[in-house]
CSV table of C-alpha atoms in Angstrom, one decimal:
chain,number,residue,atom,x,y,z
J,1,UNK,CA,20.0,4.5,-38.5
J,2,UNK,CA,21.7,1.4,-37.3
J,3,UNK,CA,19.8,-1.8,-37.0
J,4,UNK,CA,21.0,-2.4,-33.4
J,5,UNK,CA,22.0,0.4,-30.9
J,6,UNK,CA,23.8,-0.3,-27.7
J,7,UNK,CA,25.4,2.1,-25.2
J,8,UNK,CA,29.1,1.4,-25.5
J,9,UNK,CA,29.7,2.6,-21.9
J,10,UNK,CA,32.1,2.0,-20.2
J,11,UNK,CA,30.0,1.1,-17.1
J,12,UNK,CA,31.6,0.6,-13.7
J,13,UNK,CA,29.8,-0.9,-10.8
J,14,UNK,CA,30.9,-2.2,-7.3
J,15,UNK,CA,30.9,-6.0,-6.7
J,16,UNK,CA,27.3,-7.1,-5.7
J,17,UNK,CA,25.4,-4.6,-7.7
J,18,UNK,CA,22.7,-5.3,-10.2
J,19,UNK,CA,23.8,-4.5,-13.6
J,20,UNK,CA,21.4,-3.6,-16.5
J,21,UNK,CA,22.6,-3.8,-20.1
J,22,UNK,CA,20.3,-2.6,-23.0
J,23,UNK,CA,19.8,-2.6,-26.8
J,24,UNK,CA,17.3,-1.1,-28.9
J,25,UNK,CA,16.6,-2.0,-32.5
J,26,UNK,CA,14.5,-0.8,-35.4
J,27,UNK,CA,13.7,-4.0,-37.3
J,28,UNK,CA,10.3,-5.3,-36.1
J,29,UNK,CA,11.1,-8.6,-37.9
J,30,UNK,CA,13.9,-9.6,-35.4
J,31,UNK,CA,12.7,-12.7,-33.6
J,32,UNK,CA,16.0,-14.2,-32.2
J,33,UNK,CA,17.8,-12.3,-29.4
J,34,UNK,CA,21.2,-13.3,-28.0
J,35,UNK,CA,23.7,-11.9,-25.4
J,36,UNK,CA,27.4,-12.6,-25.7
J,37,UNK,CA,30.2,-12.0,-23.2
J,38,UNK,CA,33.5,-11.3,-24.5
J,39,UNK,CA,36.6,-11.0,-22.4
J,40,UNK,CA,39.6,-9.0,-23.8
J,41,UNK,CA,41.3,-10.7,-26.7
J,42,UNK,CA,39.0,-13.7,-26.6
J,43,UNK,CA,36.0,-14.9,-28.8
J,44,UNK,CA,32.3,-14.0,-27.7
J,45,UNK,CA,30.7,-16.6,-25.5
J,46,UNK,CA,27.0,-17.2,-25.8
J,47,UNK,CA,25.3,-16.2,-22.5
J,48,UNK,CA,21.6,-16.1,-23.3
J,49,UNK,CA,19.3,-17.0,-26.4
J,50,UNK,CA,15.8,-15.8,-26.5
J,51,UNK,CA,13.1,-16.4,-29.1
J,52,UNK,CA,10.5,-13.7,-29.4
J,53,UNK,CA,9.3,-11.6,-26.2
J,54,UNK,CA,9.4,-12.6,-22.6
J,55,UNK,CA,12.1,-13.3,-20.0
J,56,UNK,CA,14.6,-16.0,-19.5
J,57,UNK,CA,16.6,-16.6,-16.5
J,58,UNK,CA,19.8,-18.6,-16.0
J,59,UNK,CA,21.5,-18.3,-12.7
J,60,UNK,CA,22.5,-14.7,-12.1
J,61,UNK,CA,21.6,-13.8,-15.6
J,62,UNK,CA,18.2,-12.6,-16.8
J,63,UNK,CA,17.3,-11.6,-20.4
J,64,UNK,CA,14.2,-9.7,-21.3
J,65,UNK,CA,12.7,-8.9,-24.7
J,66,UNK,CA,10.1,-6.4,-25.2
J,67,UNK,CA,9.3,-6.5,-28.7
J,68,UNK,CA,6.5,-4.0,-28.6
J,69,UNK,CA,9.2,-1.4,-27.6
J,70,UNK,CA,12.1,-3.1,-29.7
J,71,UNK,CA,14.1,-3.1,-26.5
J,72,UNK,CA,16.1,-6.0,-25.0
J,73,UNK,CA,17.9,-6.1,-21.6
J,74,UNK,CA,20.3,-8.3,-19.8
J,75,UNK,CA,20.4,-8.1,-16.0
J,76,UNK,CA,23.3,-9.4,-14.0
J,77,UNK,CA,22.6,-10.0,-10.3
J,78,UNK,CA,25.2,-10.0,-7.6
J,79,UNK,CA,27.8,-8.9,-10.0
J,80,UNK,CA,31.4,-10.3,-9.6
J,81,UNK,CA,34.8,-9.0,-10.7
J,82,UNK,CA,34.8,-12.0,-13.2
J,83,UNK,CA,31.8,-10.4,-15.0
J,84,UNK,CA,34.1,-7.6,-16.2
J,85,UNK,CA,33.9,-8.1,-20.0
J,86,UNK,CA,32.3,-6.6,-23.0
J,87,UNK,CA,28.8,-7.6,-23.5
J,88,UNK,CA,27.3,-7.8,-27.1
J,89,UNK,CA,23.8,-8.1,-28.0
J,90,UNK,CA,22.9,-9.7,-31.3
J,91,UNK,CA,19.7,-10.5,-33.2
J,92,UNK,CA,18.1,-11.7,-36.2
J,93,UNK,CA,14.9,-12.3,-38.1
J,94,UNK,CA,15.9,-16.0,-38.6
J,95,UNK,CA,15.5,-18.0,-41.8
J,96,UNK,CA,18.7,-17.2,-43.3
J,97,UNK,CA,18.5,-13.4,-42.5
J,98,UNK,CA,21.4,-11.3,-41.5
J,99,UNK,CA,22.7,-11.6,-37.9
J,100,UNK,CA,23.2,-8.1,-36.2
J,101,UNK,CA,25.4,-7.3,-33.4
J,102,UNK,CA,25.4,-4.3,-31.2
J,103,UNK,CA,28.5,-2.3,-30.5
J,104,UNK,CA,29.2,-3.9,-27.2
J,105,UNK,CA,29.1,-2.5,-23.6
J,106,UNK,CA,32.3,-2.6,-21.5
J,107,UNK,CA,31.6,-3.5,-18.0
J,108,UNK,CA,34.0,-3.3,-15.1
J,109,UNK,CA,33.0,-4.8,-11.6
J,110,UNK,CA,35.1,-3.3,-9.0
J,111,UNK,CA,35.8,-5.5,-5.9
K,1,UNK,CA,31.0,-30.6,-26.6
K,2,UNK,CA,30.1,-27.0,-27.4
K,3,UNK,CA,33.6,-26.1,-28.6
K,4,UNK,CA,34.8,-24.3,-31.5
K,5,UNK,CA,38.6,-24.5,-31.8
K,6,UNK,CA,40.7,-22.1,-33.9
K,7,UNK,CA,44.6,-22.3,-34.8
K,8,UNK,CA,46.8,-20.6,-34.5
K,9,UNK,CA,46.0,-18.3,-31.6
K,10,UNK,CA,48.4,-15.6,-32.9
K,11,UNK,CA,49.7,-15.0,-36.4
K,12,UNK,CA,52.2,-12.4,-37.5
K,13,UNK,CA,52.8,-12.2,-41.3
K,14,UNK,CA,54.4,-10.0,-43.8
K,15,UNK,CA,52.4,-8.5,-46.7
K,16,UNK,CA,53.8,-11.0,-49.2
K,17,UNK,CA,53.2,-14.2,-47.1
K,18,UNK,CA,50.7,-16.8,-47.6
K,19,UNK,CA,49.1,-18.3,-44.5
K,20,UNK,CA,46.1,-20.2,-43.4
K,21,UNK,CA,43.6,-19.9,-40.4
K,22,UNK,CA,41.9,-23.1,-39.2
K,23,UNK,CA,38.6,-23.8,-37.6
K,24,UNK,CA,37.1,-27.1,-36.3
K,25,UNK,CA,34.0,-27.9,-34.5
K,26,UNK,CA,32.4,-31.3,-33.6
K,27,UNK,CA,28.9,-30.3,-32.6
K,28,UNK,CA,27.5,-31.5,-35.9
K,29,UNK,CA,26.7,-28.1,-37.0
K,30,UNK,CA,26.2,-27.5,-40.7
K,31,UNK,CA,26.7,-23.8,-41.0
K,32,UNK,CA,30.0,-22.3,-40.3
K,33,UNK,CA,31.2,-18.6,-40.4
K,34,UNK,CA,34.1,-16.3,-40.5
K,35,UNK,CA,34.1,-12.9,-38.8
K,36,UNK,CA,36.6,-10.2,-38.5
K,37,UNK,CA,36.7,-8.0,-35.3
K,38,UNK,CA,38.6,-4.8,-34.8
K,39,UNK,CA,39.3,-3.5,-31.4
K,40,UNK,CA,36.3,-2.0,-29.5
K,41,UNK,CA,34.0,-3.1,-32.4
K,42,UNK,CA,31.5,-5.9,-32.9
K,43,UNK,CA,32.3,-8.8,-35.1
K,44,UNK,CA,31.8,-8.1,-38.9
K,45,UNK,CA,30.6,-11.1,-40.9
K,46,UNK,CA,32.8,-12.2,-43.8
K,47,UNK,CA,31.6,-15.5,-45.1
K,48,UNK,CA,29.0,-18.3,-44.3
K,49,UNK,CA,29.2,-21.8,-45.4
K,50,UNK,CA,26.2,-23.8,-45.4
K,51,UNK,CA,26.4,-27.7,-45.8
K,52,UNK,CA,30.0,-27.2,-47.0
K,53,UNK,CA,29.0,-24.8,-49.6
K,54,UNK,CA,29.8,-20.9,-49.5
K,55,UNK,CA,26.2,-19.2,-49.2
K,56,UNK,CA,27.4,-15.8,-48.1
K,57,UNK,CA,30.4,-13.6,-49.3
K,58,UNK,CA,30.1,-10.2,-47.6
K,59,UNK,CA,32.1,-8.4,-50.4
K,60,UNK,CA,35.4,-9.6,-48.9
K,61,UNK,CA,38.5,-8.8,-50.9
K,62,UNK,CA,39.9,-11.7,-52.7
K,63,UNK,CA,43.0,-11.8,-50.7
K,64,UNK,CA,40.9,-13.7,-48.2
K,65,UNK,CA,39.9,-17.2,-49.6
K,66,UNK,CA,37.7,-19.5,-47.5
K,67,UNK,CA,37.5,-23.2,-47.9
K,68,UNK,CA,35.3,-25.8,-46.2
K,69,UNK,CA,36.9,-29.3,-46.7
K,70,UNK,CA,34.3,-31.0,-44.7
K,71,UNK,CA,31.5,-30.4,-42.3
K,72,UNK,CA,33.7,-30.1,-39.3
K,73,UNK,CA,36.5,-28.0,-40.8
K,74,UNK,CA,36.8,-24.4,-42.1
K,75,UNK,CA,39.9,-22.6,-43.4
K,76,UNK,CA,40.6,-19.0,-44.3
K,77,UNK,CA,43.6,-18.7,-46.7
K,78,UNK,CA,45.4,-15.3,-46.6
K,79,UNK,CA,47.6,-13.8,-49.3
K,80,UNK,CA,49.1,-10.5,-49.8
K,81,UNK,CA,47.3,-8.9,-46.8
K,82,UNK,CA,47.5,-5.2,-45.7
K,83,UNK,CA,48.5,-3.9,-42.4
K,84,UNK,CA,44.7,-2.8,-42.0
K,85,UNK,CA,43.7,-6.5,-42.1
K,86,UNK,CA,45.2,-6.8,-38.7
K,87,UNK,CA,42.4,-7.9,-36.6
K,88,UNK,CA,40.9,-10.9,-34.4
K,89,UNK,CA,39.5,-13.4,-36.7
K,90,UNK,CA,36.7,-15.4,-35.3
K,91,UNK,CA,35.1,-18.6,-36.5
K,92,UNK,CA,31.6,-19.6,-35.4
K,93,UNK,CA,29.0,-22.4,-36.1
K,94,UNK,CA,25.4,-22.9,-35.8
K,95,UNK,CA,23.2,-26.1,-36.2
K,96,UNK,CA,21.0,-25.0,-39.0
K,97,UNK,CA,22.0,-24.4,-42.7
K,98,UNK,CA,23.0,-20.9,-42.6
K,99,UNK,CA,19.8,-19.7,-41.0
K,100,UNK,CA,21.5,-16.8,-39.3
K,101,UNK,CA,18.9,-16.4,-36.6
K,102,UNK,CA,20.1,-19.5,-34.8
K,103,UNK,CA,22.5,-19.2,-32.0
K,104,UNK,CA,26.1,-19.2,-33.0
K,105,UNK,CA,29.1,-20.5,-31.1
K,106,UNK,CA,32.3,-18.8,-31.5
K,107,UNK,CA,35.8,-20.0,-31.3
K,108,UNK,CA,38.5,-18.1,-29.4
K,109,UNK,CA,39.8,-16.3,-32.5
K,110,UNK,CA,43.1,-15.9,-34.1
K,111,UNK,CA,44.7,-12.6,-33.5
K,112,UNK,CA,46.5,-11.6,-36.9
K,113,UNK,CA,49.1,-8.9,-37.2
K,114,UNK,CA,50.1,-7.9,-40.7
K,115,UNK,CA,53.5,-6.1,-40.9
């Protein structure tokens, strides 16, 4: 079983839609959760960083962590064509432990 | 400044060539990383430097040789690569000393093609 599971998509939505991206994980020691956006042929860009459970909002983006279900989500409101990219979740137990990426979900927002 | 820079952006090399990839950050971060990313795959960790010392080598072949001349710079020396080494090579940095749970900031990557 992989440490982190993420649906690779591809996901295609109309402009203005709410997008939900999800990852599940198996290691209950994970405490640090990140979402990265990666445009084609570019490096990953950090979008959201969350410690432990709860919600975090930044503009149109909301990150949710449910440690009891080992499930994290990224919501994108009012999606824009410029949101078209691959979204990678990443997580770690911290303290010098391994940093695990999901496989990435490819998102296309259609104008 | 939350920027990690990498040079060159693109590199094409033959299997007998020697080349180097360079990475620089000015955020005062003390941990720096090299990742390899193949198409449609997540980044794979190669090396971690913590306070300019190599702290993690993920069983990377010796044809890849990392170097950290100072706290702002990270190099990856390449020699006798194989075509399957063609990939996007990403550099990242984080503030703490190799505590991999801390947020990492990535550079734009060097796209390497080995002929």
